[in-house]
Backbone as ProteinMPNN parsed JSONL, in Angstrom:
{"seq_chain_A": "VDSNWLGQRVDDFILQQYPQWSYKQVQKLVEQGHIYRYKAKGKKLYTRLTDRLELDELVVVPTSAFWQSQIASPSGIEDPREEERKALHLTTKVRNMAQNMVLFKNEHVIVINKPAGIPMMGGNGVTVNVADMLPALKFTKSETPHICHTLDRETSGCVVLARSANMQRMLAKNFVRRVVPNSVFWGYCVGKPAANHGRIRMYFEEGRGSQIVA", "coords_chain_A": {"N_chain_A": [[35.34, 8.045, -41.089], [35.729, 5.891, -43.681], [36.318, 2.723, -45.344], [37.704, 3.499, -47.58], [39.411, 5.479, -46.775], [40.969, 4.376, -44.818], [43.956, 4.16, -43.064], [45.074, 6.445, -44.115], [47.173, 9.287, -43.857], [46.718, 11.935, -41.414], [47.304, 14.619, -42.166], [47.339, 14.487, -44.997], [44.701, 13.592, -45.496], [43.173, 15.808, -44.566], [44.067, 17.884, -46.241], [43.224, 16.928, -48.712], [40.444, 17.029, -48.347], [40.069, 19.713, -47.863], [41.207, 21.512, -50.016], [41.717, 24.201, -50.349], [43.081, 25.063, -48.118], [46.316, 25.638, -46.839], [49.352, 23.749, -46.185], [50.619, 24.785, -43.972], [48.557, 26.065, -42.581], [46.918, 23.883, -41.885], [48.695, 22.548, -40.201], [48.973, 24.367, -38.127], [46.351, 24.373, -37.063], [46.052, 21.682, -36.161], [48.153, 21.53, -34.258], [47.253, 23.367, -32.382], [45.059, 22.03, -31.423], [42.592, 22.299, -32.661], [41.836, 20.66, -34.701], [40.825, 17.436, -34.366], [40.224, 13.955, -33.377], [37.62, 11.488, -32.989], [37.532, 8.359, -31.588], [36.267, 5.124, -32.698], [34.822, 4.147, -30.554], [34.024, 6.44, -29.246], [35.905, 7.902, -27.859], [37.71, 10.869, -27.311], [40.461, 12.069, -29.184], [43.357, 13.719, -29.317], [45.27, 14.664, -32.148], [48.06, 14.004, -34.338], [49.917, 15.293, -37.129], [51.06, 13.241, -38.629], [49.738, 10.949, -37.865], [47.82, 8.02, -38.598], [44.672, 7.3, -40.064], [41.916, 5.466, -38.659], [39.429, 2.873, -39.026], [36.055, 3.936, -39.043], [36.434, 6.174, -37.439], [35.948, 9.59, -36.361], [36.61, 12.589, -37.768], [37.236, 15.827, -36.694], [36.821, 19.114, -37.663], [37.33, 22.743, -37.754], [34.466, 24.884, -37.879], [32.664, 27.196, -40.015], [31.659, 29.185, -38.362], [33.502, 29.102, -36.294], [35.814, 30.186, -37.481], [34.938, 32.854, -37.856], [34.512, 33.705, -35.278], [36.783, 33.176, -33.775], [39.499, 33.183, -35.057], [41.124, 34.481, -38.059], [39.75, 33.85, -41.336], [40.496, 30.676, -42.968], [41.776, 31.107, -45.391], [42.979, 33.47, -44.963], [45.074, 33.147, -43.239], [48.256, 33.406, -43.441], [51.591, 32.318, -43.97], [54.486, 34.254, -43.4], [56.584, 33.485, -44.962], [55.537, 32.329, -47.181], [55.243, 33.304, -49.803], [57.932, 33.257, -50.493], [58.465, 30.51, -50.508], [56.74, 29.639, -52.533], [57.939, 30.794, -54.754], [60.238, 29.393, -54.693], [59.596, 26.903, -55.67], [59.714, 27.162, -58.472], [62.251, 27.629, -59.222], [65.097, 26.846, -61.229], [67.215, 25.459, -60.118], [66.178, 24.138, -57.859], [64.222, 22.554, -59.092], [65.8, 20.919, -60.759], [67.242, 19.619, -58.719], [65.203, 18.178, -57.481], [64.379, 16.447, -59.509], [66.681, 14.993, -60.005], [66.777, 13.418, -57.758], [65.178, 11.265, -58.228], [64.693, 7.835, -58.21], [63.139, 5.734, -59.252], [60.399, 5.446, -61.41], [57.05, 5.113, -62.432], [53.76, 4.648, -63.858], [52.19, 4.87, -61.567], [53.67, 5.334, -59.15], [56.403, 7.191, -57.682], [59.739, 6.859, -56.705], [61.998, 8.424, -54.628], [65.311, 9.448, -53.704], [65.914, 10.733, -50.819], [68.028, 13.238, -49.657], [70.223, 13.487, -46.766], [69.633, 15.978, -44.317], [67.666, 17.462, -45.609], [64.403, 18.292, -44.914], [61.172, 16.693, -44.736], [58.831, 18.255, -44.645], [57.86, 21.72, -44.571], [58.792, 24.41, -42.273], [59.637, 26.409, -39.374], [62.383, 28.356, -40.228], [63.033, 26.706, -42.376], [63.801, 26.3, -45.713], [64.195, 24.811, -48.148], [62.498, 21.824, -48.861], [61.043, 18.582, -49.121], [58.258, 18.504, -49.629], [57.802, 20.995, -50.883], [59.065, 20.535, -53.248], [57.508, 18.859, -54.745], [55.735, 19.756, -56.92], [57.629, 19.859, -59.021], [57.891, 17.296, -59.699], [55.787, 16.275, -61.157], [55.918, 15.619, -63.874], [54.605, 14.025, -66.632], [52.059, 13.994, -65.615], [49.075, 15.704, -64.514], [48.463, 16.002, -61.888], [49.775, 16.729, -58.672], [52.325, 14.872, -57.041], [51.859, 12.715, -54.142], [52.933, 12.486, -50.804], [53.749, 9.459, -49.178], [54.868, 8.433, -46.88], [57.191, 9.299, -44.282], [60.576, 10.5, -43.646], [63.089, 11.202, -41.18], [64.619, 14.411, -40.849], [67.446, 14.248, -40.705], [67.96, 11.817, -41.859], [68.859, 9.99, -44.673], [67.456, 8.436, -47.579], [65.082, 6.168, -49.225], [61.979, 7.396, -50.391], [58.61, 6.962, -50.927], [56.407, 8.167, -53.349], [53.097, 8.77, -54.264], [51.309, 8.927, -57.343], [48.72, 9.615, -57.632], [45.658, 10.351, -55.879], [44.137, 8.101, -55.281], [45.963, 6.022, -55.445], [47.648, 6.752, -53.384], [45.962, 6.325, -51.129], [45.677, 3.535, -51.297], [48.313, 2.681, -50.898], [48.709, 3.672, -48.352], [46.978, 2.037, -46.816], [48.386, -0.35, -47.124], [50.703, 0.225, -45.792], [49.74, 0.457, -43.162], [48.769, -2.118, -42.68], [51.068, -3.535, -42.782], [51.747, -4.73, -45.148], [53.586, -3.685, -46.885], [57.099, -4.033, -46.811], [58.93, -3.638, -43.701], [60.716, -0.673, -42.779], [64.228, -0.359, -43.407], [67.145, 0.593, -41.848], [70.433, 1.741, -42.417], [73.683, 2.027, -41.071], [76.905, 3.547, -40.988], [79.935, 2.137, -39.938], [82.792, 3.06, -38.173], [85.738, 1.518, -38.046], [86.167, -1.811, -36.623], [83.926, -3.656, -34.746], [84.459, -5.454, -31.666], [82.889, -7.678, -31.163], [80.84, -9.979, -33.122], [78.148, -9.635, -33.23], [75.476, -7.89, -31.518], [74.209, -5.355, -29.219], [74.145, -1.864, -29.491], [74.469, 0.64, -27.164], [74.313, 3.817, -26.955], [74.535, 7.427, -26.888], [73.179, 9.669, -29.332], [74.606, 12.216, -31.389], [74.911, 15.29, -33.086], [76.992, 15.439, -35.842], [79.52, 16.548, -38.151], [78.209, 18.752, -40.618], [75.154, 17.472, -41.591], [75.277, 15.046, -40.35], [74.59, 12.356, -38.124], [75.934, 11.034, -35.271], [76.935, 8.244, -33.316]], "CA_chain_A": [[36.378, 7.412, -41.887], [35.282, 4.598, -44.199], [37.414, 1.854, -45.785], [38.493, 4.186, -48.574], [40.37, 6.356, -46.141], [41.686, 3.677, -43.815], [45.401, 4.202, -43.158], [45.53, 7.701, -44.667], [47.689, 10.244, -42.855], [45.798, 13.004, -41.071], [47.563, 15.812, -42.973], [46.903, 14.208, -46.351], [43.23, 13.533, -45.486], [42.645, 17.138, -44.414], [44.404, 18.637, -47.406], [42.364, 16.527, -49.806], [39.095, 17.448, -48.075], [40.028, 21.187, -47.917], [42.347, 21.93, -50.852], [41.956, 25.673, -50.24], [43.989, 25.289, -46.978], [47.715, 25.292, -47.054], [49.866, 22.799, -45.172], [50.907, 25.573, -42.769], [47.296, 26.273, -41.917], [46.526, 22.647, -41.264], [49.637, 22.285, -39.148], [48.621, 25.255, -36.981], [45.121, 23.912, -36.467], [46.297, 20.445, -35.478], [49.007, 21.814, -33.11], [46.436, 24.059, -31.427], [43.974, 21.158, -30.994], [41.306, 22.61, -33.297], [41.449, 19.47, -35.475], [41.049, 16.24, -33.56], [39.505, 12.794, -33.832], [36.906, 10.627, -32.072], [37.656, 6.91, -31.954], [34.987, 4.488, -32.978], [34.074, 3.913, -29.281], [33.614, 7.681, -28.725], [36.962, 8.555, -27.1], [38.333, 11.979, -27.991], [41.843, 11.84, -29.353], [44.143, 14.752, -30.005], [45.991, 14.014, -33.18], [49.295, 14.528, -34.95], [49.83, 15.344, -38.604], [51.523, 11.976, -39.224], [48.875, 9.816, -37.452], [47.076, 7.393, -39.694], [43.275, 7.146, -39.731], [41.43, 4.09, -38.405], [38.081, 2.686, -39.491], [34.878, 4.468, -38.253], [36.804, 7.347, -36.623], [35.255, 10.846, -36.769], [37.606, 13.711, -37.763], [36.526, 17.062, -36.391], [37.511, 20.31, -38.16], [36.63, 23.977, -37.373], [33.294, 25.279, -38.725], [32.697, 28.619, -40.489], [31.432, 30.027, -37.173], [34.744, 29.16, -35.536], [36.678, 31.182, -38.106], [34.384, 34.149, -37.659], [34.543, 34.14, -33.847], [38.075, 32.947, -33.146], [40.626, 33.769, -35.783], [40.761, 34.834, -39.403], [39.378, 32.815, -42.244], [41.614, 29.858, -43.329], [42.481, 31.722, -46.577], [43.603, 34.711, -44.458], [46.215, 32.781, -42.392], [49.413, 33.282, -44.363], [52.916, 32.324, -43.387], [55.247, 35.311, -44.048], [57.544, 32.927, -45.946], [54.767, 31.559, -48.175], [55.666, 33.712, -51.163], [59.292, 32.838, -50.775], [58.38, 29.082, -50.847], [56.118, 29.504, -53.845], [58.935, 31.161, -55.707], [61.25, 28.342, -54.669], [59.145, 25.801, -56.555], [59.927, 27.436, -59.826], [63.675, 27.867, -59.577], [65.724, 25.773, -62.021], [68.127, 24.696, -59.248], [65.408, 23.191, -57.057], [63.55, 21.616, -59.993], [66.821, 19.934, -61.132], [67.552, 18.828, -57.535], [64.116, 17.259, -57.211], [64.351, 15.371, -60.529], [67.904, 14.189, -59.799], [66.558, 12.509, -56.646], [64.284, 10.178, -58.679], [65.337, 6.501, -58.455], [62.247, 4.886, -59.971], [59.137, 6.165, -61.792], [56.135, 4.452, -63.365], [52.474, 5.381, -63.968], [51.535, 4.937, -60.32], [54.467, 5.804, -58.026], [57.784, 7.688, -57.833], [60.633, 6.666, -55.552], [63.058, 9.386, -54.617], [66.38, 9.319, -52.712], [65.988, 12.005, -50.002], [69.356, 13.438, -49.003], [70.294, 13.89, -45.352], [69.607, 17.442, -44.068], [66.493, 18.057, -46.246], [63.215, 17.809, -44.189], [60.041, 16.32, -45.589], [57.893, 19.307, -44.67], [58.383, 23.019, -44.168], [58.687, 24.822, -40.835], [60.443, 27.616, -39.052], [63.779, 28.32, -40.641], [63.184, 25.73, -43.433], [63.529, 26.871, -47.042], [64.05, 23.69, -49.105], [61.959, 20.658, -48.267], [60.483, 17.642, -50.133], [56.874, 18.907, -49.963], [57.836, 22.097, -51.82], [59.617, 20.025, -54.492], [56.535, 17.946, -55.387], [55.247, 20.219, -58.275], [58.64, 19.581, -59.998], [57.911, 15.845, -59.988], [54.592, 15.864, -61.825], [56.318, 15.066, -65.195], [53.49, 14.081, -67.625], [50.78, 14.064, -64.862], [48.59, 17.02, -64.087], [48.297, 15.964, -60.438], [51.033, 16.737, -57.912], [52.512, 13.62, -56.262], [51.477, 12.721, -52.718], [53.889, 11.8, -49.914], [53.108, 8.28, -48.566], [55.474, 8.21, -45.575], [58.186, 10.292, -44.03], [61.873, 10.188, -43.031], [63.622, 12.302, -40.381], [65.452, 15.41, -41.578], [68.838, 13.858, -40.737], [68.059, 10.533, -42.508], [68.74, 9.877, -46.123], [66.84, 7.161, -47.936], [64.003, 6.133, -50.219], [60.628, 7.869, -50.075], [57.634, 6.589, -51.98], [55.389, 9.193, -53.703], [51.986, 8.293, -55.103], [51.028, 9.884, -58.414], [47.302, 9.963, -57.617], [45.082, 10.209, -54.503], [43.703, 6.733, -55.097], [47.147, 5.199, -55.17], [48.097, 7.121, -52.015], [45.073, 5.667, -50.178], [45.956, 2.123, -51.339], [49.597, 2.472, -50.27], [48.497, 3.959, -46.915], [46.43, 0.844, -46.218], [49.432, -1.349, -47.099], [51.641, 0.573, -44.675], [49.115, 0.132, -41.883], [48.632, -3.596, -42.573], [52.393, -4.131, -42.881], [52.0, -5.396, -46.354], [54.879, -3.138, -47.341], [58.168, -4.444, -45.867], [59.315, -2.633, -42.758], [61.871, 0.162, -43.147], [65.534, -0.838, -42.992], [68.095, 1.705, -41.74], [71.803, 1.388, -42.451], [74.624, 2.966, -40.457], [78.342, 3.301, -41.276], [80.728, 1.902, -38.679], [84.209, 3.382, -38.321], [86.441, 0.52, -37.274], [85.514, -3.106, -36.544], [83.586, -4.02, -33.362], [85.1, -6.68, -31.141], [81.891, -8.766, -31.257], [80.236, -10.087, -34.423], [76.788, -9.177, -33.149], [75.195, -7.31, -30.219], [73.386, -4.142, -29.186], [74.881, -0.616, -29.201], [73.74, 1.549, -26.255], [75.091, 5.042, -26.916], [73.795, 8.582, -27.244], [73.438, 10.213, -30.648], [74.842, 13.612, -31.4], [75.039, 15.847, -34.429], [78.381, 15.575, -36.262], [79.707, 17.557, -39.196], [77.092, 18.886, -41.515], [73.911, 16.945, -41.107], [75.49, 13.667, -39.93], [74.275, 11.95, -36.757], [77.045, 10.108, -34.896], [76.838, 7.607, -32.033]], "C_chain_A": [[35.889, 6.051, -42.388], [36.508, 3.839, -44.733], [38.278, 2.508, -46.857], [39.594, 5.027, -48.014], [41.225, 5.659, -45.004], [43.219, 3.721, -44.064], [45.912, 5.491, -43.76], [46.114, 8.614, -43.595], [46.751, 11.384, -42.659], [46.05, 14.215, -41.959], [47.071, 15.624, -44.423], [45.354, 14.204, -46.449], [42.623, 14.949, -45.449], [42.885, 17.964, -45.657], [43.571, 18.206, -48.608], [40.914, 16.926, -49.602], [38.958, 19.0, -48.183], [41.251, 21.667, -48.731], [42.65, 23.413, -50.797], [42.85, 25.999, -49.014], [45.403, 24.914, -47.289], [48.181, 24.359, -45.942], [50.146, 23.538, -43.859], [49.65, 25.803, -41.955], [46.821, 25.043, -41.178], [47.427, 22.272, -40.094], [49.327, 23.106, -37.918], [47.331, 24.807, -36.292], [45.254, 22.622, -35.663], [47.139, 20.742, -34.189], [48.242, 22.526, -32.0], [45.257, 23.282, -30.884], [42.635, 21.484, -31.606], [40.873, 21.468, -34.281], [41.795, 18.28, -34.603], [40.166, 15.129, -34.02], [38.735, 12.177, -32.659], [37.068, 9.213, -32.503], [36.313, 6.31, -32.164], [34.154, 4.27, -31.724], [33.727, 5.258, -28.612], [34.726, 8.378, -27.971], [37.626, 9.651, -27.93], [39.855, 11.798, -28.035], [42.489, 13.009, -30.055], [45.155, 14.15, -30.925], [47.262, 14.706, -33.573], [49.154, 14.475, -36.455], [50.136, 14.033, -39.186], [50.726, 10.733, -38.758], [48.118, 9.25, -38.65], [45.635, 7.057, -39.19], [42.861, 5.696, -39.561], [39.952, 4.095, -38.775], [37.044, 3.207, -38.499], [35.292, 5.607, -37.365], [36.014, 8.584, -37.197], [36.39, 11.912, -36.708], [36.852, 15.037, -37.691], [37.392, 18.258, -36.883], [36.703, 21.539, -37.78], [35.537, 24.317, -38.389], [33.544, 26.742, -39.171], [32.492, 29.552, -39.318], [32.704, 30.168, -36.353], [35.651, 30.222, -36.168], [36.245, 32.571, -37.874], [34.598, 34.645, -36.251], [35.944, 34.063, -33.233], [39.238, 33.605, -33.817], [40.182, 34.066, -37.178], [40.367, 33.62, -40.183], [40.599, 32.013, -42.657], [42.474, 30.527, -44.412], [43.248, 32.949, -46.113], [44.854, 34.382, -43.551], [47.404, 32.512, -43.376], [50.732, 33.268, -43.67], [53.732, 33.411, -44.108], [56.257, 34.785, -45.078], [56.894, 32.223, -47.074], [55.178, 31.973, -49.576], [56.995, 33.239, -51.522], [59.293, 31.329, -51.196], [57.742, 28.855, -52.182], [57.115, 29.797, -54.955], [59.991, 30.082, -55.809], [60.853, 27.205, -55.553], [59.659, 25.956, -57.986], [61.369, 27.584, -60.208], [64.229, 26.603, -60.257], [66.567, 24.908, -61.1], [67.312, 23.735, -58.431], [64.698, 22.177, -57.896], [64.583, 20.507, -60.409], [67.188, 19.036, -59.907], [66.495, 17.773, -57.312], [64.182, 16.095, -58.222], [65.593, 14.482, -60.491], [67.768, 13.168, -58.643], [65.741, 11.273, -57.003], [65.067, 8.908, -58.943], [64.485, 5.634, -59.325], [60.963, 5.686, -60.256], [58.337, 5.306, -62.734], [54.8, 5.247, -63.343], [51.896, 5.656, -62.625], [52.335, 5.581, -59.178], [55.801, 6.373, -58.539], [58.51, 7.408, -56.606], [61.798, 7.599, -55.635], [64.087, 9.017, -53.52], [66.529, 10.666, -51.983], [67.38, 12.116, -49.36], [69.215, 13.773, -47.527], [70.279, 15.446, -45.266], [68.418, 18.139, -44.713], [65.235, 17.511, -45.559], [62.14, 17.496, -45.192], [59.07, 17.49, -45.749], [58.53, 20.621, -44.302], [58.176, 23.306, -42.724], [59.533, 26.031, -40.647], [61.883, 27.416, -39.447], [64.061, 27.292, -41.806], [62.849, 26.414, -44.798], [63.314, 25.797, -48.096], [63.575, 22.466, -48.349], [61.286, 19.85, -49.383], [59.088, 18.099, -50.569], [56.87, 20.016, -50.997], [58.351, 21.633, -53.184], [58.622, 19.26, -55.327], [56.062, 18.474, -56.771], [56.347, 19.934, -59.358], [58.664, 18.106, -60.421], [56.596, 15.355, -60.61], [54.888, 15.214, -63.164], [55.102, 15.196, -66.128], [52.108, 14.146, -66.936], [50.386, 15.48, -64.538], [48.515, 17.178, -62.603], [49.69, 15.957, -59.756], [51.158, 15.489, -57.109], [52.176, 13.799, -54.787], [52.554, 11.939, -51.929], [53.168, 10.653, -49.178], [53.671, 8.009, -47.156], [56.581, 9.21, -45.444], [59.524, 9.712, -43.523], [62.29, 11.42, -42.232], [64.48, 13.208, -41.265], [66.883, 14.883, -41.754], [69.052, 12.525, -41.458], [67.963, 10.645, -44.011], [68.152, 8.527, -46.459], [65.734, 7.307, -48.922], [62.707, 6.539, -49.673], [59.734, 7.565, -51.252], [56.612, 7.744, -52.131], [54.329, 8.563, -54.608], [51.631, 9.337, -56.141], [49.545, 10.156, -58.559], [46.765, 9.749, -56.177], [44.634, 8.796, -54.264], [44.872, 5.844, -54.762], [47.723, 5.504, -53.794], [47.263, 6.397, -50.981], [45.388, 4.148, -50.131], [47.276, 1.863, -50.647], [49.521, 2.723, -48.723], [47.95, 2.729, -46.199], [47.512, -0.226, -46.125], [50.438, -1.055, -46.038], [51.085, 0.158, -43.35], [49.04, -1.364, -41.657], [49.945, -4.342, -42.651], [52.566, -4.997, -44.082], [53.288, -4.976, -46.986], [55.952, -3.557, -46.382], [58.561, -3.295, -44.951], [60.558, -1.879, -43.213], [63.186, -0.48, -42.637], [66.499, 0.384, -42.982], [69.526, 1.162, -41.639], [72.657, 2.417, -41.78], [76.074, 2.566, -40.778], [79.09, 3.124, -39.932], [82.192, 2.166, -39.012], [84.975, 2.405, -37.442], [85.629, -0.763, -37.203], [85.177, -3.436, -35.064], [84.272, -5.342, -32.926], [84.169, -7.879, -31.311], [81.295, -8.802, -32.627], [78.79, -9.611, -34.418], [76.541, -8.692, -31.693], [74.352, -6.071, -30.341], [74.29, -2.943, -28.795], [73.977, 0.248, -28.322], [74.586, 2.818, -26.102], [74.153, 6.214, -27.295], [74.111, 9.002, -28.671], [73.72, 11.673, -30.548], [75.125, 14.022, -32.868], [76.55, 16.084, -34.749], [78.544, 16.735, -37.242], [78.575, 17.578, -40.189], [75.816, 18.39, -40.922], [74.046, 15.506, -40.594], [75.139, 13.484, -38.462], [75.241, 10.881, -36.338], [76.724, 9.56, -33.511], [78.188, 7.678, -31.298]], "O_chain_A": [[35.658, 5.15, -41.581], [37.634, 4.308, -44.566], [39.438, 2.137, -47.037], [40.601, 5.272, -48.678], [42.061, 6.289, -44.356], [43.693, 3.362, -45.142], [47.126, 5.627, -43.91], [45.557, 8.685, -42.499], [46.052, 11.788, -43.589], [45.092, 14.796, -42.467], [46.454, 16.525, -44.991], [44.789, 14.758, -47.392], [41.69, 15.254, -46.193], [41.987, 18.684, -46.093], [43.239, 19.043, -49.448], [40.203, 17.146, -50.582], [37.9, 19.519, -48.538], [42.216, 22.173, -48.158], [43.747, 23.833, -51.168], [43.325, 27.129, -48.904], [45.634, 23.915, -47.97], [47.521, 24.196, -44.916], [49.939, 22.993, -42.774], [49.699, 25.736, -40.727], [46.385, 25.11, -40.029], [46.95, 21.729, -39.097], [49.406, 22.609, -36.795], [47.236, 24.859, -35.066], [44.64, 22.482, -34.606], [46.81, 20.211, -33.128], [48.528, 22.328, -30.819], [44.532, 23.762, -30.012], [41.615, 20.994, -31.122], [39.698, 21.349, -34.629], [42.933, 18.137, -34.156], [39.408, 15.312, -34.972], [39.127, 12.315, -31.5], [36.783, 8.872, -33.651], [35.301, 6.93, -31.839], [32.926, 4.211, -31.797], [33.183, 5.246, -27.508], [34.454, 9.458, -27.448], [38.045, 9.432, -29.067], [40.465, 11.418, -27.035], [42.221, 13.273, -31.227], [45.85, 13.21, -30.54], [47.514, 15.849, -33.192], [48.361, 13.698, -36.989], [49.525, 13.681, -40.195], [50.999, 9.615, -39.194], [47.825, 9.971, -39.604], [45.437, 6.602, -38.063], [43.386, 4.806, -40.231], [39.307, 5.142, -38.834], [37.129, 2.964, -37.295], [34.471, 5.995, -36.533], [35.517, 8.581, -38.324], [37.032, 12.077, -35.67], [35.969, 15.326, -38.498], [38.567, 18.361, -36.53], [35.508, 21.42, -37.507], [35.674, 24.069, -39.587], [34.499, 27.396, -38.751], [33.098, 30.623, -39.281], [32.963, 31.226, -35.78], [36.196, 31.068, -35.459], [37.096, 33.443, -37.701], [34.835, 35.832, -36.026], [36.256, 34.79, -32.29], [39.894, 34.475, -33.245], [38.999, 33.93, -37.491], [40.609, 32.489, -39.761], [41.686, 32.589, -42.707], [43.704, 30.515, -44.36], [44.116, 33.423, -46.846], [45.584, 35.295, -43.164], [47.463, 31.472, -44.031], [50.988, 34.139, -42.838], [53.672, 33.482, -45.336], [56.723, 35.525, -45.944], [57.572, 31.574, -47.871], [55.432, 31.129, -50.435], [57.248, 32.854, -52.663], [60.019, 30.934, -52.109], [58.157, 27.956, -52.914], [57.125, 29.118, -55.982], [60.575, 29.87, -56.872], [61.727, 26.577, -56.151], [60.0, 24.965, -58.631], [61.694, 27.657, -61.393], [63.88, 25.475, -59.911], [66.62, 23.696, -61.305], [67.714, 22.578, -58.304], [64.565, 21.028, -57.475], [64.259, 19.32, -60.403], [67.413, 17.836, -60.066], [66.806, 16.625, -56.996], [64.061, 14.927, -57.852], [65.537, 13.327, -60.913], [68.525, 12.201, -58.557], [65.618, 10.347, -56.201], [65.976, 8.881, -59.772], [65.03, 4.843, -60.095], [60.519, 6.491, -59.437], [58.867, 4.815, -63.73], [54.751, 6.379, -62.861], [51.141, 6.621, -62.503], [51.77, 6.283, -58.34], [56.25, 6.083, -59.648], [57.996, 7.674, -55.519], [62.531, 7.578, -56.623], [63.75, 8.355, -52.539], [67.177, 11.593, -52.469], [67.833, 11.23, -48.637], [68.183, 14.291, -47.101], [70.883, 16.113, -46.106], [68.164, 19.303, -44.405], [65.022, 16.301, -45.63], [62.169, 17.955, -46.334], [58.539, 17.711, -46.837], [59.64, 20.64, -43.77], [57.487, 22.571, -42.016], [60.074, 26.608, -41.59], [62.525, 26.441, -39.057], [65.221, 27.064, -42.151], [61.784, 27.001, -44.983], [62.352, 25.866, -48.861], [64.153, 22.095, -47.327], [60.999, 20.381, -50.456], [58.778, 18.078, -51.76], [56.036, 20.005, -51.903], [58.087, 22.295, -54.187], [58.864, 19.03, -56.512], [56.0, 17.686, -57.715], [55.991, 19.782, -60.526], [59.356, 17.724, -61.364], [56.317, 14.156, -60.595], [54.15, 14.312, -63.562], [54.623, 16.3, -66.39], [51.096, 14.333, -67.612], [51.231, 16.347, -64.316], [48.501, 18.292, -62.08], [50.624, 15.287, -60.197], [50.167, 15.055, -56.522], [52.211, 14.912, -54.262], [53.007, 10.876, -52.353], [52.092, 10.863, -48.617], [52.984, 7.407, -46.331], [56.89, 9.913, -46.406], [59.581, 8.582, -43.038], [61.9, 12.541, -42.558], [64.992, 12.786, -42.302], [67.473, 15.046, -42.822], [70.198, 12.123, -41.66], [67.083, 11.32, -44.545], [68.327, 7.569, -45.707], [65.455, 8.401, -49.412], [62.327, 6.093, -48.59], [60.051, 7.864, -52.404], [56.042, 8.217, -51.147], [54.652, 7.906, -55.597], [51.652, 10.53, -55.839], [49.131, 10.844, -59.491], [47.377, 9.039, -55.379], [44.736, 8.313, -53.137], [44.773, 4.994, -53.877], [48.229, 4.609, -53.117], [47.828, 5.885, -50.014], [45.367, 3.548, -49.057], [47.373, 0.911, -49.872], [50.192, 2.056, -47.935], [48.398, 2.403, -45.1], [47.556, -0.952, -45.132], [50.984, -1.975, -45.429], [51.785, -0.403, -42.507], [49.234, -1.826, -40.533], [49.989, -5.571, -42.601], [53.406, -5.897, -44.09], [54.009, -5.793, -47.558], [55.73, -3.444, -45.177], [58.536, -2.131, -45.351], [61.366, -2.421, -43.966], [63.216, -1.069, -41.557], [66.633, 1.095, -43.978], [69.794, 0.239, -40.87], [72.376, 3.609, -41.909], [76.405, 1.381, -40.829], [78.886, 3.86, -38.967], [82.758, 1.613, -39.954], [84.869, 2.462, -36.217], [84.497, -0.793, -37.684], [86.081, -3.482, -34.23], [84.601, -6.198, -33.747], [84.636, -8.986, -31.579], [81.23, -7.76, -33.279], [78.256, -9.227, -35.458], [77.287, -9.034, -30.775], [73.837, -5.756, -31.414], [75.094, -3.039, -27.868], [72.846, 0.551, -28.701], [75.46, 2.892, -25.238], [73.121, 6.014, -27.935], [75.201, 8.719, -29.17], [73.135, 12.344, -29.698], [75.509, 13.219, -33.718], [77.255, 16.806, -34.044], [77.835, 17.74, -37.187], [78.042, 16.532, -40.559], [75.419, 18.839, -39.846], [73.04, 14.819, -40.421], [75.374, 14.379, -37.649], [75.35, 9.871, -37.034], [76.293, 10.303, -32.63], [78.307, 7.185, -30.176]]}, "name": "protein", "num_of_chains": 1, "seq": "VDSNWLGQRVDDFILQQYPQWSYKQVQKLVEQGHIYRYKAKGKKLYTRLTDRLELDELVVVPTSAFWQSQIASPSGIEDPREEERKALHLTTKVRNMAQNMVLFKNEHVIVINKPAGIPMMGGNGVTVNVADMLPALKFTKSETPHICHTLDRETSGCVVLARSANMQRMLAKNFVRRVVPNSVFWGYCVGKPAANHGRIRMYFEEGRGSQIVA"}
């Protein structure tokens, strides 16, 4: 990992190096420990998809011999819902939903308002997600936007998308170096607390729909 990839998310880095692999394939390899990292000092580190790369790390991916001896070729690992998700990209309803989420757009970035209940990535039981909506947000660009950070499924809020790989790498560095302001989360309060300030120590539970209630 050189300075050009510093701060890049693991999943974005792998998908840019191996565009023939799907996100589902990369997710499976990471979860099974077949993709991992070596720190600059030589320490082996099992990684997560959302981890950000550090300078002089080594990212290890399976070789061709691995695919031949262990499991099928990467192109042969297909999620049974893959065709359903590909079809989802092209529906007018999903395309309109994605474009209605746009708050800001210029040559370099797009800022969307992610609704609560819609996850960033696909998974078991997930049909609509932000990653699948990205082709609908290309507009005049030929390149599909890149996700720069994530929000939890239950959280609504602003998500920054980069309109090029170079812009994504630059934003990733800014997130790591805290150049970008920290995230701010707002919660609605029913009623007025007795104190003007303090700390709430309560469990969270799922309310109606996709709401999270303390």
